[in-house]
Amino acid sequence: MKLSTAVLAAGAAVSLTTATVGAARLRQDSRHQTERNEAVVARSQLDWLAQMSTSPDLAKLWAPEGMDVQEYMHLLKANQLICVLSLRDRLGFVRDGHLPFFASMIMSSDVCRRYWAVSETSAPRKLTATSAPSGSRSP
């Protein structure tokens, strides 16, 4: 084989390797960006739940009809706890095999079991321009 052919073949191999590594890096960056976006959205949700579960005036605006505001705040706190565990699991902070333990600890709480029972039996509340509380915005 001529020297020029060998140099061209080596150059092509290096170019192919660089392109493959570059494509893998782009895929990894895209996946990491998706994870960062998910974490930001989850943080926003957790902040909203924290505000709702600690402010009776705010919770009163969003509480379902006929439900005590304090009970609604307790249920939101349970929701927040479940969301934190879910986020930690999605981000890989819960080791393999530990999720059932954490889930059983959460469900050992009376308020978390009540939240789970209420969330299974009630239909999601759709927010429209006419159903949103006056002067408030949806999260």
mmCIF file with all atom_site columns, C-alpha atoms in Angstrom:
data_model
loop_
_atom_site.group_PDB
_atom_site.id
_atom_site.type_symbol
_atom_site.label_atom_id
_atom_site.label_alt_id
_atom_site.label_comp_id
_atom_site.label_asym_id
_atom_site.label_entity_id
_atom_site.label_seq_id
_atom_site.pdbx_PDB_ins_code
_atom_site.Cartn_x
_atom_site.Cartn_y
_atom_site.Cartn_z
_atom_site.occupancy
_atom_site.B_iso_or_equiv
_atom_site.pdbx_formal_charge
_atom_site.auth_seq_id
_atom_site.auth_comp_id
_atom_site.auth_asym_id
_atom_site.auth_atom_id
_atom_site.pdbx_PDB_model_num
ATOM 1   C CA . MET A 1 1   ? 0.000   0.000  0.000  1.00 0.00 ? 1   MET A CA 1
ATOM 2   C CA . LYS A 1 2   ? 1.272   3.408  -0.866 1.00 0.00 ? 2   LYS A CA 1
ATOM 3   C CA . LEU A 1 3   ? 2.059   5.869  1.887  1.00 0.00 ? 3   LEU A CA 1
ATOM 4   C CA . SER A 1 4   ? -0.540  8.370  0.636  1.00 0.00 ? 4   SER A CA 1
ATOM 5   C CA . THR A 1 5   ? -3.265  5.691  0.715  1.00 0.00 ? 5   THR A CA 1
ATOM 6   C CA . ALA A 1 6   ? -2.321  4.733  4.265  1.00 0.00 ? 6   ALA A CA 1
ATOM 7   C CA . VAL A 1 7   ? -2.413  8.384  5.365  1.00 0.00 ? 7   VAL A CA 1
ATOM 8   C CA . LEU A 1 8   ? -5.831  8.862  3.746  1.00 0.00 ? 8   LEU A CA 1
ATOM 9   C CA . ALA A 1 9   ? -7.172  5.692  5.407  1.00 0.00 ? 9   ALA A CA 1
ATOM 10  C CA . ALA A 1 10  ? -5.845  6.798  8.812  1.00 0.00 ? 10  ALA A CA 1
ATOM 11  C CA . GLY A 1 11  ? -7.348  10.255 8.333  1.00 0.00 ? 11  GLY A CA 1
ATOM 12  C CA . ALA A 1 12  ? -10.710 8.747  7.429  1.00 0.00 ? 12  ALA A CA 1
ATOM 13  C CA . ALA A 1 13  ? -10.601 6.502  10.499 1.00 0.00 ? 13  ALA A CA 1
ATOM 14  C CA . VAL A 1 14  ? -9.810  9.478  12.764 1.00 0.00 ? 14  VAL A CA 1
ATOM 15  C CA . SER A 1 15  ? -12.605 11.500 11.154 1.00 0.00 ? 15  SER A CA 1
ATOM 16  C CA . LEU A 1 16  ? -15.097 8.674  11.638 1.00 0.00 ? 16  LEU A CA 1
ATOM 17  C CA . THR A 1 17  ? -14.049 8.229  15.271 1.00 0.00 ? 17  THR A CA 1
ATOM 18  C CA . THR A 1 18  ? -14.348 11.974 15.913 1.00 0.00 ? 18  THR A CA 1
ATOM 19  C CA . ALA A 1 19  ? -17.810 12.053 14.342 1.00 0.00 ? 19  ALA A CA 1
ATOM 20  C CA . THR A 1 20  ? -18.943 9.063  16.432 1.00 0.00 ? 20  THR A CA 1
ATOM 21  C CA . VAL A 1 21  ? -17.630 10.593 19.656 1.00 0.00 ? 21  VAL A CA 1
ATOM 22  C CA . GLY A 1 22  ? -19.225 13.934 18.739 1.00 0.00 ? 22  GLY A CA 1
ATOM 23  C CA . ALA A 1 23  ? -22.614 12.309 18.089 1.00 0.00 ? 23  ALA A CA 1
ATOM 24  C CA . ALA A 1 24  ? -22.448 10.440 21.397 1.00 0.00 ? 24  ALA A CA 1
ATOM 25  C CA . ARG A 1 25  ? -21.572 13.681 23.182 1.00 0.00 ? 25  ARG A CA 1
ATOM 26  C CA . LEU A 1 26  ? -24.524 15.498 21.569 1.00 0.00 ? 26  LEU A CA 1
ATOM 27  C CA . ARG A 1 27  ? -26.883 12.701 22.662 1.00 0.00 ? 27  ARG A CA 1
ATOM 28  C CA . GLN A 1 28  ? -25.506 12.848 26.203 1.00 0.00 ? 28  GLN A CA 1
ATOM 29  C CA . ASP A 1 29  ? -25.812 16.655 26.320 1.00 0.00 ? 29  ASP A CA 1
ATOM 30  C CA . SER A 1 30  ? -29.403 16.420 25.104 1.00 0.00 ? 30  SER A CA 1
ATOM 31  C CA . ARG A 1 31  ? -30.245 13.849 27.784 1.00 0.00 ? 31  ARG A CA 1
ATOM 32  C CA . HIS A 1 32  ? -28.637 15.972 30.488 1.00 0.00 ? 32  HIS A CA 1
ATOM 33  C CA . GLN A 1 33  ? -30.535 19.052 29.312 1.00 0.00 ? 33  GLN A CA 1
ATOM 34  C CA . THR A 1 34  ? -33.786 17.107 29.528 1.00 0.00 ? 34  THR A CA 1
ATOM 35  C CA . GLU A 1 35  ? -32.907 16.041 33.075 1.00 0.00 ? 35  GLU A CA 1
ATOM 36  C CA . ARG A 1 36  ? -32.069 19.638 34.035 1.00 0.00 ? 36  ARG A CA 1
ATOM 37  C CA . ASN A 1 37  ? -35.355 20.868 32.579 1.00 0.00 ? 37  ASN A CA 1
ATOM 38  C CA . GLU A 1 38  ? -37.269 18.182 34.475 1.00 0.00 ? 38  GLU A CA 1
ATOM 39  C CA . ALA A 1 39  ? -35.529 19.165 37.709 1.00 0.00 ? 39  ALA A CA 1
ATOM 40  C CA . VAL A 1 40  ? -36.392 22.846 37.185 1.00 0.00 ? 40  VAL A CA 1
ATOM 41  C CA . VAL A 1 41  ? -40.050 22.042 36.533 1.00 0.00 ? 41  VAL A CA 1
ATOM 42  C CA . ALA A 1 42  ? -40.138 19.748 39.563 1.00 0.00 ? 42  ALA A CA 1
ATOM 43  C CA . ARG A 1 43  ? -38.564 22.481 41.700 1.00 0.00 ? 43  ARG A CA 1
ATOM 44  C CA . SER A 1 44  ? -41.276 24.867 40.560 1.00 0.00 ? 44  SER A CA 1
ATOM 45  C CA . GLN A 1 45  ? -43.951 22.316 41.459 1.00 0.00 ? 45  GLN A CA 1
ATOM 46  C CA . LEU A 1 46  ? -42.371 21.698 44.873 1.00 0.00 ? 46  LEU A CA 1
ATOM 47  C CA . ASP A 1 47  ? -42.176 25.430 45.564 1.00 0.00 ? 47  ASP A CA 1
ATOM 48  C CA . TRP A 1 48  ? -45.849 25.805 44.679 1.00 0.00 ? 48  TRP A CA 1
ATOM 49  C CA . LEU A 1 49  ? -46.777 22.879 46.931 1.00 0.00 ? 49  LEU A CA 1
ATOM 50  C CA . ALA A 1 50  ? -44.701 24.371 49.761 1.00 0.00 ? 50  ALA A CA 1
ATOM 51  C CA . GLN A 1 51  ? -46.518 27.686 49.445 1.00 0.00 ? 51  GLN A CA 1
ATOM 52  C CA . MET A 1 52  ? -49.931 26.045 49.254 1.00 0.00 ? 52  MET A CA 1
ATOM 53  C CA . SER A 1 53  ? -49.296 23.736 52.203 1.00 0.00 ? 53  SER A CA 1
ATOM 54  C CA . THR A 1 54  ? -48.125 26.546 54.500 1.00 0.00 ? 54  THR A CA 1
ATOM 55  C CA . SER A 1 55  ? -50.441 29.416 53.581 1.00 0.00 ? 55  SER A CA 1
ATOM 56  C CA . PRO A 1 56  ? -54.077 28.942 54.670 1.00 0.00 ? 56  PRO A CA 1
ATOM 57  C CA . ASP A 1 57  ? -55.215 31.991 52.675 1.00 0.00 ? 57  ASP A CA 1
ATOM 58  C CA . LEU A 1 58  ? -53.699 30.649 49.472 1.00 0.00 ? 58  LEU A CA 1
ATOM 59  C CA . ALA A 1 59  ? -54.886 27.083 50.101 1.00 0.00 ? 59  ALA A CA 1
ATOM 60  C CA . LYS A 1 60  ? -58.414 28.368 50.682 1.00 0.00 ? 60  LYS A CA 1
ATOM 61  C CA . LEU A 1 61  ? -58.503 29.651 47.092 1.00 0.00 ? 61  LEU A CA 1
ATOM 62  C CA . TRP A 1 62  ? -57.656 26.227 45.672 1.00 0.00 ? 62  TRP A CA 1
ATOM 63  C CA . ALA A 1 63  ? -59.297 23.824 48.140 1.00 0.00 ? 63  ALA A CA 1
ATOM 64  C CA . PRO A 1 64  ? -62.075 21.691 46.641 1.00 0.00 ? 64  PRO A CA 1
ATOM 65  C CA . GLU A 1 65  ? -65.592 22.601 47.710 1.00 0.00 ? 65  GLU A CA 1
ATOM 66  C CA . GLY A 1 66  ? -66.582 21.003 50.983 1.00 0.00 ? 66  GLY A CA 1
ATOM 67  C CA . MET A 1 67  ? -63.017 20.203 52.059 1.00 0.00 ? 67  MET A CA 1
ATOM 68  C CA . ASP A 1 68  ? -61.545 21.743 55.189 1.00 0.00 ? 68  ASP A CA 1
ATOM 69  C CA . VAL A 1 69  ? -58.630 24.049 54.352 1.00 0.00 ? 69  VAL A CA 1
ATOM 70  C CA . GLN A 1 70  ? -56.374 22.485 57.011 1.00 0.00 ? 70  GLN A CA 1
ATOM 71  C CA . GLU A 1 71  ? -57.086 18.991 55.636 1.00 0.00 ? 71  GLU A CA 1
ATOM 72  C CA . TYR A 1 72  ? -56.327 20.249 52.130 1.00 0.00 ? 72  TYR A CA 1
ATOM 73  C CA . MET A 1 73  ? -53.015 21.695 53.358 1.00 0.00 ? 73  MET A CA 1
ATOM 74  C CA . HIS A 1 74  ? -52.116 18.350 54.965 1.00 0.00 ? 74  HIS A CA 1
ATOM 75  C CA . LEU A 1 75  ? -52.932 16.526 51.734 1.00 0.00 ? 75  LEU A CA 1
ATOM 76  C CA . LEU A 1 76  ? -50.765 18.959 49.771 1.00 0.00 ? 76  LEU A CA 1
ATOM 77  C CA . LYS A 1 77  ? -47.890 18.307 52.192 1.00 0.00 ? 77  LYS A CA 1
ATOM 78  C CA . ALA A 1 78  ? -48.307 14.575 51.535 1.00 0.00 ? 78  ALA A CA 1
ATOM 79  C CA . ASN A 1 79  ? -48.278 15.286 47.791 1.00 0.00 ? 79  ASN A CA 1
ATOM 80  C CA . GLN A 1 80  ? -45.081 17.281 48.259 1.00 0.00 ? 80  GLN A CA 1
ATOM 81  C CA . LEU A 1 81  ? -43.432 14.381 50.082 1.00 0.00 ? 81  LEU A CA 1
ATOM 82  C CA . ILE A 1 82  ? -44.384 11.941 47.324 1.00 0.00 ? 82  ILE A CA 1
ATOM 83  C CA . CYS A 1 83  ? -43.136 14.389 44.658 1.00 0.00 ? 83  CYS A CA 1
ATOM 84  C CA . VAL A 1 84  ? -39.777 14.752 46.430 1.00 0.00 ? 84  VAL A CA 1
ATOM 85  C CA . LEU A 1 85  ? -39.319 10.976 46.512 1.00 0.00 ? 85  LEU A CA 1
ATOM 86  C CA . SER A 1 86  ? -40.331 10.724 42.851 1.00 0.00 ? 86  SER A CA 1
ATOM 87  C CA . LEU A 1 87  ? -37.862 13.437 41.833 1.00 0.00 ? 87  LEU A CA 1
ATOM 88  C CA . ARG A 1 88  ? -35.040 11.879 43.823 1.00 0.00 ? 88  ARG A CA 1
ATOM 89  C CA . ASP A 1 89  ? -35.762 8.530  42.178 1.00 0.00 ? 89  ASP A CA 1
ATOM 90  C CA . ARG A 1 90  ? -35.878 10.006 38.650 1.00 0.00 ? 90  ARG A CA 1
ATOM 91  C CA . LEU A 1 91  ? -32.577 11.814 39.219 1.00 0.00 ? 91  LEU A CA 1
ATOM 92  C CA . GLY A 1 92  ? -30.940 8.601  40.434 1.00 0.00 ? 92  GLY A CA 1
ATOM 93  C CA . PHE A 1 93  ? -30.516 9.558  44.103 1.00 0.00 ? 93  PHE A CA 1
ATOM 94  C CA . VAL A 1 94  ? -32.485 6.539  45.340 1.00 0.00 ? 94  VAL A CA 1
ATOM 95  C CA . ARG A 1 95  ? -30.383 3.396  45.192 1.00 0.00 ? 95  ARG A CA 1
ATOM 96  C CA . ASP A 1 96  ? -31.709 0.251  43.549 1.00 0.00 ? 96  ASP A CA 1
ATOM 97  C CA . GLY A 1 97  ? -33.960 -1.645 45.920 1.00 0.00 ? 97  GLY A CA 1
ATOM 98  C CA . HIS A 1 98  ? -34.462 1.306  48.292 1.00 0.00 ? 98  HIS A CA 1
ATOM 99  C CA . LEU A 1 99  ? -37.557 2.714  46.578 1.00 0.00 ? 99  LEU A CA 1
ATOM 100 C CA . PRO A 1 100 ? -39.942 0.134  48.112 1.00 0.00 ? 100 PRO A CA 1
ATOM 101 C CA . PHE A 1 101 ? -38.561 0.959  51.570 1.00 0.00 ? 101 PHE A CA 1
ATOM 102 C CA . PHE A 1 102 ? -39.037 4.707  51.101 1.00 0.00 ? 102 PHE A CA 1
ATOM 103 C CA . ALA A 1 103 ? -42.497 4.179  49.610 1.00 0.00 ? 103 ALA A CA 1
ATOM 104 C CA . SER A 1 104 ? -43.554 2.020  52.559 1.00 0.00 ? 104 SER A CA 1
ATOM 105 C CA . MET A 1 105 ? -42.257 4.676  54.977 1.00 0.00 ? 105 MET A CA 1
ATOM 106 C CA . ILE A 1 106 ? -44.284 7.358  53.202 1.00 0.00 ? 106 ILE A CA 1
ATOM 107 C CA . MET A 1 107 ? -47.394 5.199  53.078 1.00 0.00 ? 107 MET A CA 1
ATOM 108 C CA . SER A 1 108 ? -47.077 4.424  56.796 1.00 0.00 ? 108 SER A CA 1
ATOM 109 C CA . SER A 1 109 ? -48.188 8.024  57.355 1.00 0.00 ? 109 SER A CA 1
ATOM 110 C CA . ASP A 1 110 ? -51.937 8.444  57.798 1.00 0.00 ? 110 ASP A CA 1
ATOM 111 C CA . VAL A 1 111 ? -52.051 11.689 55.799 1.00 0.00 ? 111 VAL A CA 1
ATOM 112 C CA . CYS A 1 112 ? -50.190 10.104 52.871 1.00 0.00 ? 112 CYS A CA 1
ATOM 113 C CA . ARG A 1 113 ? -52.658 7.208  52.800 1.00 0.00 ? 113 ARG A CA 1
ATOM 114 C CA . ARG A 1 114 ? -55.545 9.718  52.878 1.00 0.00 ? 114 ARG A CA 1
ATOM 115 C CA . TYR A 1 115 ? -53.912 11.668 50.027 1.00 0.00 ? 115 TYR A CA 1
ATOM 116 C CA . TRP A 1 116 ? -53.537 8.489  47.997 1.00 0.00 ? 116 TRP A CA 1
ATOM 117 C CA . ALA A 1 117 ? -57.172 7.522  48.634 1.00 0.00 ? 117 ALA A CA 1
ATOM 118 C CA . VAL A 1 118 ? -58.436 11.001 47.693 1.00 0.00 ? 118 VAL A CA 1
ATOM 119 C CA . SER A 1 119 ? -56.263 11.217 44.571 1.00 0.00 ? 119 SER A CA 1
ATOM 120 C CA . GLU A 1 120 ? -57.491 7.810  43.345 1.00 0.00 ? 120 GLU A CA 1
ATOM 121 C CA . THR A 1 121 ? -61.176 8.572  43.841 1.00 0.00 ? 121 THR A CA 1
ATOM 122 C CA . SER A 1 122 ? -61.360 12.146 42.610 1.00 0.00 ? 122 SER A CA 1
ATOM 123 C CA . ALA A 1 123 ? -61.126 13.225 39.008 1.00 0.00 ? 123 ALA A CA 1
ATOM 124 C CA . PRO A 1 124 ? -58.467 15.799 38.163 1.00 0.00 ? 124 PRO A CA 1
ATOM 125 C CA . ARG A 1 125 ? -59.771 19.340 38.391 1.00 0.00 ? 125 ARG A CA 1
ATOM 126 C CA . LYS A 1 126 ? -59.543 21.107 35.058 1.00 0.00 ? 126 LYS A CA 1
ATOM 127 C CA . LEU A 1 127 ? -58.674 24.764 35.275 1.00 0.00 ? 127 LEU A CA 1
ATOM 128 C CA . THR A 1 128 ? -60.250 27.095 32.805 1.00 0.00 ? 128 THR A CA 1
ATOM 129 C CA . ALA A 1 129 ? -60.476 30.850 32.682 1.00 0.00 ? 129 ALA A CA 1
ATOM 130 C CA . THR A 1 130 ? -63.869 30.619 34.412 1.00 0.00 ? 130 THR A CA 1
ATOM 131 C CA . SER A 1 131 ? -62.923 28.037 37.076 1.00 0.00 ? 131 SER A CA 1
ATOM 132 C CA . ALA A 1 132 ? -59.665 29.594 38.282 1.00 0.00 ? 132 ALA A CA 1
ATOM 133 C CA . PRO A 1 133 ? -59.998 31.592 41.498 1.00 0.00 ? 133 PRO A CA 1
ATOM 134 C CA . SER A 1 134 ? -60.298 35.312 40.894 1.00 0.00 ? 134 SER A CA 1
ATOM 135 C CA . GLY A 1 135 ? -56.988 37.137 41.009 1.00 0.00 ? 135 GLY A CA 1
ATOM 136 C CA . SER A 1 136 ? -54.928 33.943 40.895 1.00 0.00 ? 136 SER A CA 1
ATOM 137 C CA . ARG A 1 137 ? -52.952 32.096 38.309 1.00 0.00 ? 137 ARG A CA 1
ATOM 138 C CA . SER A 1 138 ? -52.561 28.410 37.745 1.00 0.00 ? 138 SER A CA 1
ATOM 139 C CA . PRO A 1 139 ? -49.122 26.996 38.648 1.00 0.00 ? 139 PRO A CA 1
#
